[in-house]
XYZ file of C-alpha atoms in Angstrom:
333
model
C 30.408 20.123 65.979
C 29.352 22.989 68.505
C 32.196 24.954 69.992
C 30.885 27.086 73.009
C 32.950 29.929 73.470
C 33.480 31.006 77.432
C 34.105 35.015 76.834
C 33.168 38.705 78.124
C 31.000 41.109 76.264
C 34.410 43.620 76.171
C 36.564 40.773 74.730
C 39.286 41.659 71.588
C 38.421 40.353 68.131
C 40.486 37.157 68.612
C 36.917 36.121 70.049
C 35.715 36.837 66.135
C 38.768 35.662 64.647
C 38.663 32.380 66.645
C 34.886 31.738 65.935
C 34.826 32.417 62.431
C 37.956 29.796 61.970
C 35.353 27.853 63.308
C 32.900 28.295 61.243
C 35.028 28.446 58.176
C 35.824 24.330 59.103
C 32.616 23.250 59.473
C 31.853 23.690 63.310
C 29.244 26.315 64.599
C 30.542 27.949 67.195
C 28.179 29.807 70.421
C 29.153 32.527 72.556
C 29.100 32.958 76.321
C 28.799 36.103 77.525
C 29.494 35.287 81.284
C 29.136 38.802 82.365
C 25.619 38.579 80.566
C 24.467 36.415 83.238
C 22.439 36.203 84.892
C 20.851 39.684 83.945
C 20.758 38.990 80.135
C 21.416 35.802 79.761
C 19.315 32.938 80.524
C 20.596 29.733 81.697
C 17.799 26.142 82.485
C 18.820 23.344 83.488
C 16.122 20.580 84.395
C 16.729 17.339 85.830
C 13.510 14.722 85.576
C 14.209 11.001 85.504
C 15.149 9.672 82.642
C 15.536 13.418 80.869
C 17.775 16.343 81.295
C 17.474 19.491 79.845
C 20.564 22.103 79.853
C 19.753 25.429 77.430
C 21.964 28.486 76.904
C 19.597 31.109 75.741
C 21.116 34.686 74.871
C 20.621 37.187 71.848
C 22.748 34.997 70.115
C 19.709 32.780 70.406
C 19.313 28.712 72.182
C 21.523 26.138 72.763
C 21.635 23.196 73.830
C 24.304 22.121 76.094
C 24.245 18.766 75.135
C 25.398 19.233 71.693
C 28.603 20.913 72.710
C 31.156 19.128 71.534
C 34.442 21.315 72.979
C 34.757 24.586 75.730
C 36.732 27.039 75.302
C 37.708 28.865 78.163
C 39.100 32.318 77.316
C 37.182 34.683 79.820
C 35.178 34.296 83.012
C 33.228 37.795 84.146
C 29.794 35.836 85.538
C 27.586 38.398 87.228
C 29.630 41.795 86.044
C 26.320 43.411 85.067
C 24.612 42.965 88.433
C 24.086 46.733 89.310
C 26.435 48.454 91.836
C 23.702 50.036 93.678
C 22.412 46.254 94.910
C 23.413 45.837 98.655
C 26.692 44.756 98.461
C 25.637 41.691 100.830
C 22.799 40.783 98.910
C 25.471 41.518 95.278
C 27.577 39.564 96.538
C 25.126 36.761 97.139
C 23.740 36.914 93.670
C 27.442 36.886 92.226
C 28.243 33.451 94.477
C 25.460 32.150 93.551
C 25.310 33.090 89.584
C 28.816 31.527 89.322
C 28.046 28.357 91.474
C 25.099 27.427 88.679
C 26.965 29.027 85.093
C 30.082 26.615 86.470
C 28.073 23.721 87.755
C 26.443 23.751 84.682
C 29.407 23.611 82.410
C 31.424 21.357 84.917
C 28.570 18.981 83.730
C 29.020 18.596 80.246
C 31.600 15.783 79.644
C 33.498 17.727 76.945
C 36.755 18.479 75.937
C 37.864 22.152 77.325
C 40.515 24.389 76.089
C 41.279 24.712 79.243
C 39.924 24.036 82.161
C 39.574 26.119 84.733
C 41.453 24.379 87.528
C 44.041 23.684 85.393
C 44.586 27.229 84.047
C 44.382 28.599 87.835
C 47.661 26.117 88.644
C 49.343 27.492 86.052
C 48.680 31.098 86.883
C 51.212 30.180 90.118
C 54.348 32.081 88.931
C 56.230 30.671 91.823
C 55.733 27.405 90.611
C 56.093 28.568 86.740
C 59.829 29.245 87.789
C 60.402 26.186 89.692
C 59.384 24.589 87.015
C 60.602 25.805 84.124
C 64.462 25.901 85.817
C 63.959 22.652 86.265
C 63.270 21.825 82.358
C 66.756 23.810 81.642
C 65.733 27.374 81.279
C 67.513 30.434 82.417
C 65.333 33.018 84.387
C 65.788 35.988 86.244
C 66.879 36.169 89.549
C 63.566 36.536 91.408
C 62.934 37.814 94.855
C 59.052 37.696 96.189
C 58.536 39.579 99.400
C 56.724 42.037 101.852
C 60.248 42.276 103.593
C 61.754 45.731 102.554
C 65.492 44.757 104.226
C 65.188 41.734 101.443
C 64.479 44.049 98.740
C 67.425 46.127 99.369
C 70.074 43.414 99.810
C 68.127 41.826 96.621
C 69.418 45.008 94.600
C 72.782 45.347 96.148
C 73.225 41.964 94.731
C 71.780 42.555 91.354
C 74.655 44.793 89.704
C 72.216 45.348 85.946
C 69.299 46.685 88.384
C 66.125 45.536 89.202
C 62.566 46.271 88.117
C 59.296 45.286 89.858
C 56.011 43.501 89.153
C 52.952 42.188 90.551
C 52.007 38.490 90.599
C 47.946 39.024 89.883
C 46.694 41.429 86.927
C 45.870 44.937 88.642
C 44.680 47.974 87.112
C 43.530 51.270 88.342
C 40.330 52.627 87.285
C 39.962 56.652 87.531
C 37.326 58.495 85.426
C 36.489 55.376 83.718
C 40.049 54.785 82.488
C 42.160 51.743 82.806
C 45.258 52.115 84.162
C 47.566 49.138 84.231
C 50.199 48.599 86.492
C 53.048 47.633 84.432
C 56.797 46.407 85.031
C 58.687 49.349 86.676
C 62.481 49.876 87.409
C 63.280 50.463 91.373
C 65.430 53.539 91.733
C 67.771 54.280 94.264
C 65.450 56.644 95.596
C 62.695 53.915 95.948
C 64.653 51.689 98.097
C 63.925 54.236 100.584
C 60.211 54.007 100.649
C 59.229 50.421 100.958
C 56.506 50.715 104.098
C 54.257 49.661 101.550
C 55.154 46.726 101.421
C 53.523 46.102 105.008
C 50.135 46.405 102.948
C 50.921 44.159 99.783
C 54.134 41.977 99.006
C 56.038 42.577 95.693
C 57.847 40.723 93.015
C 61.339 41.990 92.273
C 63.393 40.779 89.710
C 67.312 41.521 88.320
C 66.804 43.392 85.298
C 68.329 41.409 82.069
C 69.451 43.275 78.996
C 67.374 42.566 76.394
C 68.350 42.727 72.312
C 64.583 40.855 71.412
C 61.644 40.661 73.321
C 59.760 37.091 72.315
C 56.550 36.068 72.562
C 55.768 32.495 72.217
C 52.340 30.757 71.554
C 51.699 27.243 72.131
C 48.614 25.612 70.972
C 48.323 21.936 71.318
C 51.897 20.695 69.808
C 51.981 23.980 67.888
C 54.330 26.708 67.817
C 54.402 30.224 67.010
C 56.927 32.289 68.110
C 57.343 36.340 67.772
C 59.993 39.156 68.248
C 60.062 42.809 69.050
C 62.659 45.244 69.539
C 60.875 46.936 72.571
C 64.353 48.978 73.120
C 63.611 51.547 69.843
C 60.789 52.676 71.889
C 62.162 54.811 75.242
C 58.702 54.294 77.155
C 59.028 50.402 76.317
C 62.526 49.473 77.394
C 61.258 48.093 80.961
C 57.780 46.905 79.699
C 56.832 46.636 75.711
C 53.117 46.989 76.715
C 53.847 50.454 77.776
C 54.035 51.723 74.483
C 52.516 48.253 73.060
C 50.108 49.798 70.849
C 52.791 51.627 68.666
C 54.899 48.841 68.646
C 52.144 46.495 67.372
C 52.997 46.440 63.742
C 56.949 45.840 64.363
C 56.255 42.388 65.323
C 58.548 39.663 63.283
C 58.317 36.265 63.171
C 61.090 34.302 65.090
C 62.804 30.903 64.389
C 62.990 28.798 67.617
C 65.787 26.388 68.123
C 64.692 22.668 68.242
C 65.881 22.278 71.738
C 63.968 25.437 73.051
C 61.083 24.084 71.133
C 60.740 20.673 73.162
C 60.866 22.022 76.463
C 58.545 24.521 76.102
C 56.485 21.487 74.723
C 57.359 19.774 78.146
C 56.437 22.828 79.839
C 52.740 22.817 78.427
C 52.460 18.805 79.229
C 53.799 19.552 82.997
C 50.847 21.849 83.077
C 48.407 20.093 80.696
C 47.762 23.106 78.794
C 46.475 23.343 75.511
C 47.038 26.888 75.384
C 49.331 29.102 76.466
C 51.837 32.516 75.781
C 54.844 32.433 76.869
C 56.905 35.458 77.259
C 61.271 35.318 76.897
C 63.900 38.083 76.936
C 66.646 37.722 73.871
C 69.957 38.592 76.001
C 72.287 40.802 73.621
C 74.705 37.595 73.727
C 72.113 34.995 72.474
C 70.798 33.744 75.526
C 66.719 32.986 76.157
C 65.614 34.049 79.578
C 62.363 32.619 80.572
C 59.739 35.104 81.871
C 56.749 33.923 82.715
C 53.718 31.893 81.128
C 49.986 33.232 80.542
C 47.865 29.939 80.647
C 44.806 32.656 79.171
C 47.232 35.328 76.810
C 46.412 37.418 74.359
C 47.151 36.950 70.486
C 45.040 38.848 68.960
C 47.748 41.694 67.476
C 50.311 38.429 66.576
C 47.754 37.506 63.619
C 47.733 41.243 62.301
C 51.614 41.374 62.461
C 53.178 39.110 61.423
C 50.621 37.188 60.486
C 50.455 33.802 62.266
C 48.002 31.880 61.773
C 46.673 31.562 65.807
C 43.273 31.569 65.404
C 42.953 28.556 62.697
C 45.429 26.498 64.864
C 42.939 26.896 67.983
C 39.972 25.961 65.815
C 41.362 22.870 65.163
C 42.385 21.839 68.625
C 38.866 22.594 69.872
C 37.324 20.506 66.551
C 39.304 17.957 67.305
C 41.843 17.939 64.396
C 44.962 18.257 65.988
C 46.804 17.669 68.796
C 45.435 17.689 72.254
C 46.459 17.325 75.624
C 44.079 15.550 77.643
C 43.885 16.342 81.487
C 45.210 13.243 83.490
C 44.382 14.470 87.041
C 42.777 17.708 87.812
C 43.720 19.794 90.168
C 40.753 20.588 93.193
C-alpha cells in the first residue's frame, strides 16, 4: 500500500514519525513537497485513450499516482519557491495555475484522504465550530466576533473574569526573517480605548475562563488521546501556553477523559467527517471542560515526545486502512 504524504519542505518531524509508522506496517509511504512544485518537483499527467499516465517525480524519486492507495493531507504550500522577484502578475499566474494542476491531479485519484481539503476548510469555520459544538452539550466561552469597537466594550463590561483576544485565521509577522506569531492576548483597560483598528480588520474577543489544566485532545479515526498542561506555572503562558510552549513541552501528562466527553467529541468529528483533528479545552478550577476550538490540520508532534502517545502509529493505520475511518458522505463545494 502507497501512502502519499501532502506536506511542506519546513514541516516538523511528525512528517518522519508518521511515515516511518508507515513503513514499519508494511506500507511505503511518498512525500509531497507542495512548495517543491512546480520549480523542483515534476508533476505528468497524460491522458490518451484507453491509457492514463499520472507520475510524481521528486528527489525522493517516481511515483505513480495510480498506486496510491490513501492521501494524507497535512500541508498545502504549492508554488512557495516561485522567486519573489517574478512580476507579481505573472507570480501570481504561475501560483493559480501550479495549484489548479497539483489539485486537479490529486482530486483525480479515487482514494481515501485523511482529509480532504474541502472538508478540512469547513471545519476551519470557528463560528460554526461553536455553534456546533454547544449544540452537542459543551460549555464554551462567551464569544464576541466584531469590527464594532462600542460591542467590544459593552462585551467586557459584561465579562466580570476579563477578556482576551484572538484572531480567527493563523497570522504571523515576519521581521528579519523571524516568525512572529500573534498569539491570544488579554485586553486591558487601557486597550478599550484604542479600537480604530478595528475599522481595518475585525477581532475575536472572548471572556477569559480560569483555567487549573490546559487539554489538548487528539482524535484520529475513533481514537482518543487526550493531554494536560499546567500552562499557569509559567507567567508568560497563563493567557496562551504556546507563548512559552517550548519550555513547557516536556510537562505534558496524559489525561483520562470521561466517557461522556469522549462520545461527543466523537460526534463532533462525524458532524465534520474528520478523520483527524486537535481539539483544544480549558480545565475550569471547579471541574468543568470548556470547549475552545478545533484544528481540523493540528500539530502533535511534541504529544509523542511527552507523554508519549502513540499519534503517529494510530494515523498509520487509519491511512492503511486498519482502523476506523470516516468516510465523506457529501462534500462540501
Amino acid at each position: 500500500m502507497t501512502v502519499l504524504i501532502i506536506t511542506r519542505s519546513d514541516d516538523n518531524e511528525c512528517v518522519d514519525s508518521v511515515a516511518a509508522a508507515i513503513k514499519q506496517k508494511g506500507g511505503r509511504p511518498f512525500r509531497f513537497d507542495t512548495d517543491k512544485f512546480p520549480t523542483e518537483v515534476r508533476l505528468i499527467a497524460e491522458y490518451q485513450p484507453g491509457a492514463e499516465k499520472l507520475l510524481l517525480i521528486s528527489e525522493a524519486g517516481e511515483l505513480d499516482l495510480r498506486e496510491v492507495t490513501a492521501i494524507w493531507h497535512r500541508r498545502l504550500e504549492i508554488g512557495g519557491r516561485i522567486p519573489l522577484t517574478l512580476d507579481p502578475q505573472l507570480r501570481m499566474a504561475s501560483i493559480e495555475e501550479s495549484a489548479r494542476t497539483a489539485k486537479g491531479m490529486l482530486e483525480s485519484l479515487k482514494v481515501f484522504r485523511m482529509d480532504p481539503e474541502p472538508i478540512i476548510r469547513r471545519a476551519e469555520n470557528k463560528q460554526l465550530q461553536i455553534q456546533v459544538a454547544r449544540e452537542l452539550g459543551f460549555e464554551t466561552p462567551r464569544t464576541l466576533i466584531t469590527n464594532d469597537a462600542d460591542a467590544v466594550r459593552a462585551f467586557a463590561r459584561a465579562c466580570e473574569s476579563g477578556i482576551v483576544t484572538k484572531m480567527l485565521s493563523s497570522f504571523a509577522v515576519y521581521q528579519d526573517g523571524l516568525e512572529k506569531v500573534v498569539f491570544t492576548n488579554p485586553v486591558e483597560d487601557e486597550d478599550l480605548k484604542h479600537l480604530d483598528g478595528l475599522k481595518l480588520c475585525p477581532m475575536t474577543f472572548q471572556e477569559q475562563v480560569p483555567k487549573a489544566l490546559e487539554l489538548r485532545v487528539t482524535v484520529i479515526g475513533d481514537q482518543l488521546f487526550a493531554a494536560a498542561i499546567d500552562s499557569q506555572t509559567s507567567g508568560a503562558a497563563q493567557v496562551d501556553w504556546r507563548k512559552d510552549g517550548v519550555a513547557l513541552l516536556e510537562h505534558w501528562k496524559a489525561y483520562e477523559l470521561t466517557a461522556d466527553i469522549k462520545k461527543r467529541l466523537l460526534r463532533l468529528m462525524d458532524y465534520f467527517q474528520l478523520n483527524y483533528g486537535a481539539i483544544d479545552f480549558i480545565l475550569t478550577p471547579d471541574g468543568r471542560h470548556v470547549f475552545l476550538e478545533i484544528n481540523p490540520a493540528g500539530e502533535f508532534f511534541w504529544l509523542e515526545r511527552w507523554p508519549g502517545l502513540p499519534i503517529s502509529a494510530a494515523i498509520a493505520d487509519v491511512l492503511l486502512g486498519r482502523a476506523y475511518r470516516r468516510e465523506v458522505r457529501n462534500p462540501p463545494r
